[in-house]
Each structure stands twice: as C-alpha cells, then as structure tokens.
Amino acid sequence: MPIFEYSCRGCAHQFEMLVLPTITPACPKCASQDLERLISLPALKTEDGTQRAIKQSQARRMKGRTEEIVAQREYELKHDD
Ligand SMILES: [Zn+2]
C-alpha cells in the first residue's frame, strides 16, 4: 500500500495518506483536494543512506590506494641499490 506525503495548497498542512485508487486524497484539516504530493520520506532516507555508503566505500578505496603507494615508495627507497 503506497503511503504518500502531501502538502495542502489551501492551508499548507502536511500529512501522510494511504492512497487507494478509489479514494481521492483530501486535506484532513480543510478538506481541500488541491494537494501537492511530496517525496516520501522513507525513500529519501534510503537514497541518502545509499549515497553515504557509496561515498564511504569510495573514501575507503582511496585511502587504501594511498597506503599502497606509500608502501611501494618506502619499499623502493629501502631497496634502491
Ligand atoms: Zn488543507
């Protein structure tokens, strides 16, 4: 069941509503059907978490690569003969 978040254009009230094909969503405060559908919060959170996870894994990879280069340079310096 899709739950959408709406913002009422009539009174600016924001609310979540379970949307059924048989029901036209209306503002629970002023009964207006002039509503703006907002991006649902759970979806937004998931996207944020995914992007953060990608950034963290990229940062880890970058760090690992830098350490490899440093180790390689140290090895070359010690074995420069
Ligand atoms: Zn309203």
Short mmCIF file of N, CA and C and ligand atoms in Angstrom, two decimals:
data_model
loop_
_atom_site.label_atom_id
_atom_site.label_comp_id
_atom_site.label_asym_id
_atom_site.label_seq_id
_atom_site.Cartn_x
_atom_site.Cartn_y
_atom_site.Cartn_z
N MET A 1 0.85 -1.20 0.00
CA MET A 1 0.00 0.00 0.00
C MET A 1 0.88 1.25 0.00
N PRO A 2 0.74 2.07 -1.00
CA PRO A 2 1.60 3.27 -1.04
C PRO A 2 1.10 4.36 -0.09
N ILE A 3 1.99 4.82 0.75
CA ILE A 3 1.67 5.96 1.62
C ILE A 3 2.44 7.17 1.08
N PHE A 4 1.70 8.20 0.73
CA PHE A 4 2.32 9.39 0.19
C PHE A 4 2.19 10.53 1.19
N GLU A 5 3.14 11.43 1.10
CA GLU A 5 3.08 12.62 1.93
C GLU A 5 2.58 13.77 1.07
N TYR A 6 1.61 14.48 1.59
CA TYR A 6 1.00 15.58 0.84
C TYR A 6 1.18 16.89 1.59
N SER A 7 1.21 17.94 0.81
CA SER A 7 1.15 19.28 1.36
C SER A 7 -0.08 19.96 0.77
N CYS A 8 -0.92 20.47 1.64
CA CYS A 8 -2.15 21.10 1.19
C CYS A 8 -1.85 22.51 0.68
N ARG A 9 -2.28 22.79 -0.55
CA ARG A 9 -2.06 24.14 -1.09
C ARG A 9 -3.01 25.15 -0.45
N GLY A 10 -4.09 24.65 0.12
CA GLY A 10 -5.07 25.54 0.71
C GLY A 10 -4.62 26.08 2.06
N CYS A 11 -4.10 25.19 2.94
CA CYS A 11 -3.77 25.62 4.30
C CYS A 11 -2.34 25.26 4.70
N ALA A 12 -1.57 24.70 3.76
CA ALA A 12 -0.17 24.36 3.98
C ALA A 12 0.03 23.24 5.00
N HIS A 13 -1.04 22.56 5.33
CA HIS A 13 -0.95 21.43 6.25
C HIS A 13 -0.28 20.25 5.53
N GLN A 14 0.65 19.61 6.20
CA GLN A 14 1.31 18.45 5.62
C GLN A 14 0.86 17.19 6.33
N PHE A 15 0.60 16.16 5.55
CA PHE A 15 0.09 14.93 6.15
C PHE A 15 0.43 13.76 5.25
N GLU A 16 0.43 12.57 5.85
CA GLU A 16 0.65 11.36 5.10
C GLU A 16 -0.68 10.68 4.87
N MET A 17 -0.83 10.08 3.71
CA MET A 17 -2.10 9.43 3.42
C MET A 17 -1.88 8.16 2.62
N LEU A 18 -2.57 7.14 3.04
CA LEU A 18 -2.58 5.88 2.30
C LEU A 18 -3.44 6.09 1.06
N VAL A 19 -2.86 5.90 -0.10
CA VAL A 19 -3.57 6.23 -1.33
C VAL A 19 -4.17 4.96 -1.93
N LEU A 20 -5.45 4.98 -2.02
CA LEU A 20 -6.19 3.89 -2.65
C LEU A 20 -6.77 4.41 -3.97
N PRO A 21 -6.84 3.53 -4.96
CA PRO A 21 -7.36 4.01 -6.25
C PRO A 21 -8.78 4.53 -6.20
N THR A 22 -9.52 4.11 -5.19
CA THR A 22 -10.93 4.52 -5.09
C THR A 22 -11.11 5.81 -4.31
N ILE A 23 -10.03 6.28 -3.68
CA ILE A 23 -10.16 7.46 -2.82
C ILE A 23 -9.33 8.61 -3.37
N THR A 24 -9.95 9.76 -3.48
CA THR A 24 -9.23 10.97 -3.84
C THR A 24 -8.72 11.60 -2.55
N PRO A 25 -7.41 11.76 -2.43
CA PRO A 25 -6.90 12.31 -1.16
C PRO A 25 -7.35 13.74 -0.95
N ALA A 26 -7.69 14.03 0.28
CA ALA A 26 -8.11 15.38 0.63
C ALA A 26 -7.45 15.78 1.95
N CYS A 27 -7.27 17.04 2.13
CA CYS A 27 -6.65 17.54 3.35
C CYS A 27 -7.54 17.25 4.56
N PRO A 28 -6.99 16.62 5.61
CA PRO A 28 -7.80 16.32 6.79
C PRO A 28 -8.18 17.57 7.58
N LYS A 29 -7.51 18.66 7.29
CA LYS A 29 -7.77 19.89 8.04
C LYS A 29 -8.86 20.73 7.39
N CYS A 30 -8.71 20.94 6.07
CA CYS A 30 -9.66 21.84 5.41
C CYS A 30 -10.42 21.16 4.27
N ALA A 31 -10.17 19.84 4.10
CA ALA A 31 -10.89 19.03 3.11
C ALA A 31 -10.60 19.44 1.67
N SER A 32 -9.59 20.26 1.47
CA SER A 32 -9.23 20.64 0.11
C SER A 32 -8.59 19.46 -0.62
N GLN A 33 -8.88 19.37 -1.90
CA GLN A 33 -8.26 18.32 -2.71
C GLN A 33 -7.15 18.90 -3.57
N ASP A 34 -6.80 20.14 -3.32
CA ASP A 34 -5.70 20.79 -4.04
C ASP A 34 -4.40 20.51 -3.27
N LEU A 35 -3.86 19.35 -3.55
CA LEU A 35 -2.73 18.87 -2.77
C LEU A 35 -1.49 18.73 -3.64
N GLU A 36 -0.38 18.90 -3.00
CA GLU A 36 0.90 18.67 -3.67
C GLU A 36 1.53 17.43 -3.06
N ARG A 37 1.88 16.48 -3.90
CA ARG A 37 2.48 15.25 -3.37
C ARG A 37 3.97 15.48 -3.15
N LEU A 38 4.42 15.18 -1.96
CA LEU A 38 5.83 15.35 -1.62
C LEU A 38 6.56 14.03 -1.80
N ILE A 39 7.84 14.13 -1.92
CA ILE A 39 8.66 12.92 -1.99
C ILE A 39 8.56 12.23 -0.64
N SER A 40 8.28 10.94 -0.68
CA SER A 40 8.07 10.23 0.58
C SER A 40 9.38 10.15 1.37
N LEU A 41 9.28 10.35 2.66
CA LEU A 41 10.47 10.43 3.50
C LEU A 41 11.27 9.12 3.57
N PRO A 42 10.62 7.96 3.68
CA PRO A 42 11.44 6.74 3.75
C PRO A 42 12.31 6.55 2.52
N ALA A 43 11.77 6.87 1.34
CA ALA A 43 12.54 6.74 0.10
C ALA A 43 13.73 7.67 0.10
N LEU A 44 13.51 8.88 0.60
CA LEU A 44 14.57 9.88 0.65
C LEU A 44 15.69 9.40 1.59
N LYS A 45 15.30 8.84 2.71
CA LYS A 45 16.29 8.36 3.68
C LYS A 45 17.13 7.23 3.09
N THR A 46 16.46 6.31 2.38
CA THR A 46 17.17 5.19 1.78
C THR A 46 18.19 5.70 0.77
N GLU A 47 17.77 6.69 -0.03
CA GLU A 47 18.66 7.24 -1.04
C GLU A 47 19.87 7.90 -0.38
N ASP A 48 19.61 8.65 0.69
CA ASP A 48 20.70 9.28 1.43
C ASP A 48 21.68 8.26 1.94
N GLY A 49 21.14 7.20 2.54
CA GLY A 49 21.99 6.16 3.12
C GLY A 49 22.82 5.49 2.04
N THR A 50 22.23 5.26 0.89
CA THR A 50 22.95 4.61 -0.20
C THR A 50 24.09 5.50 -0.67
N GLN A 51 23.78 6.78 -0.85
CA GLN A 51 24.82 7.70 -1.32
C GLN A 51 25.95 7.83 -0.31
N ARG A 52 25.59 7.83 0.97
CA ARG A 52 26.60 7.92 2.01
C ARG A 52 27.48 6.67 1.99
N ALA A 53 26.84 5.52 1.80
CA ALA A 53 27.57 4.26 1.77
C ALA A 53 28.53 4.23 0.58
N ILE A 54 28.08 4.75 -0.55
CA ILE A 54 28.94 4.80 -1.74
C ILE A 54 30.13 5.70 -1.48
N LYS A 55 29.88 6.87 -0.90
CA LYS A 55 30.96 7.81 -0.60
C LYS A 55 31.95 7.19 0.37
N GLN A 56 31.43 6.50 1.39
CA GLN A 56 32.31 5.89 2.38
C GLN A 56 33.18 4.82 1.74
N SER A 57 32.59 4.02 0.86
CA SER A 57 33.36 2.95 0.22
C SER A 57 34.39 3.54 -0.73
N GLN A 58 34.03 4.66 -1.39
CA GLN A 58 35.00 5.34 -2.26
C GLN A 58 36.15 5.90 -1.44
N ALA A 59 35.82 6.49 -0.28
CA ALA A 59 36.84 7.05 0.59
C ALA A 59 37.77 5.95 1.09
N ARG A 60 37.18 4.80 1.43
CA ARG A 60 37.99 3.67 1.89
C ARG A 60 38.94 3.19 0.78
N ARG A 61 38.40 3.13 -0.44
CA ARG A 61 39.23 2.68 -1.56
C ARG A 61 40.37 3.65 -1.81
N MET A 62 40.07 4.97 -1.74
CA MET A 62 41.09 5.99 -1.95
C MET A 62 42.18 5.86 -0.90
N LYS A 63 41.77 5.68 0.35
CA LYS A 63 42.71 5.57 1.45
C LYS A 63 43.60 4.34 1.26
N GLY A 64 42.98 3.24 0.89
CA GLY A 64 43.73 2.01 0.65
C GLY A 64 44.75 2.20 -0.45
N ARG A 65 44.37 2.90 -1.52
CA ARG A 65 45.27 3.12 -2.65
C ARG A 65 46.46 3.98 -2.23
N THR A 66 46.18 5.03 -1.43
CA THR A 66 47.24 5.90 -0.95
C THR A 66 48.22 5.11 -0.10
N GLU A 67 47.72 4.26 0.76
CA GLU A 67 48.60 3.46 1.61
C GLU A 67 49.45 2.51 0.77
N GLU A 68 48.86 1.99 -0.28
CA GLU A 68 49.62 1.11 -1.19
C GLU A 68 50.77 1.86 -1.83
N ILE A 69 50.49 3.09 -2.30
CA ILE A 69 51.51 3.91 -2.96
C ILE A 69 52.62 4.23 -1.97
N VAL A 70 52.24 4.60 -0.74
CA VAL A 70 53.23 4.92 0.29
C VAL A 70 54.10 3.71 0.57
N ALA A 71 53.47 2.55 0.71
CA ALA A 71 54.21 1.32 0.97
C ALA A 71 55.16 1.01 -0.18
N GLN A 72 54.70 1.22 -1.39
CA GLN A 72 55.51 0.96 -2.57
C GLN A 72 56.73 1.89 -2.59
N ARG A 73 56.51 3.17 -2.26
CA ARG A 73 57.60 4.14 -2.25
C ARG A 73 58.62 3.79 -1.17
N GLU A 74 58.12 3.40 0.00
CA GLU A 74 59.02 3.02 1.09
C GLU A 74 59.86 1.82 0.70
N TYR A 75 59.23 0.88 0.03
CA TYR A 75 59.91 -0.33 -0.44
C TYR A 75 61.01 0.05 -1.44
N GLU A 76 60.68 0.95 -2.36
CA GLU A 76 61.65 1.38 -3.38
C GLU A 76 62.83 2.11 -2.75
N LEU A 77 62.53 2.96 -1.75
CA LEU A 77 63.60 3.71 -1.07
C LEU A 77 64.56 2.77 -0.35
N LYS A 78 63.96 1.75 0.31
CA LYS A 78 64.78 0.82 1.09
C LYS A 78 65.59 -0.12 0.17
N HIS A 79 65.08 -0.34 -1.01
CA HIS A 79 65.76 -1.27 -1.91
C HIS A 79 66.33 -0.55 -3.12
N ASP A 80 66.85 0.63 -2.89
CA ASP A 80 67.41 1.42 -4.00
C ASP A 80 68.91 1.13 -4.11
N ASP A 81 69.23 0.00 -4.71
CA ASP A 81 70.65 -0.34 -4.86
C ASP A 81 70.90 -1.11 -6.15
ZN ZN B 1 -5.74 22.00 3.99
#
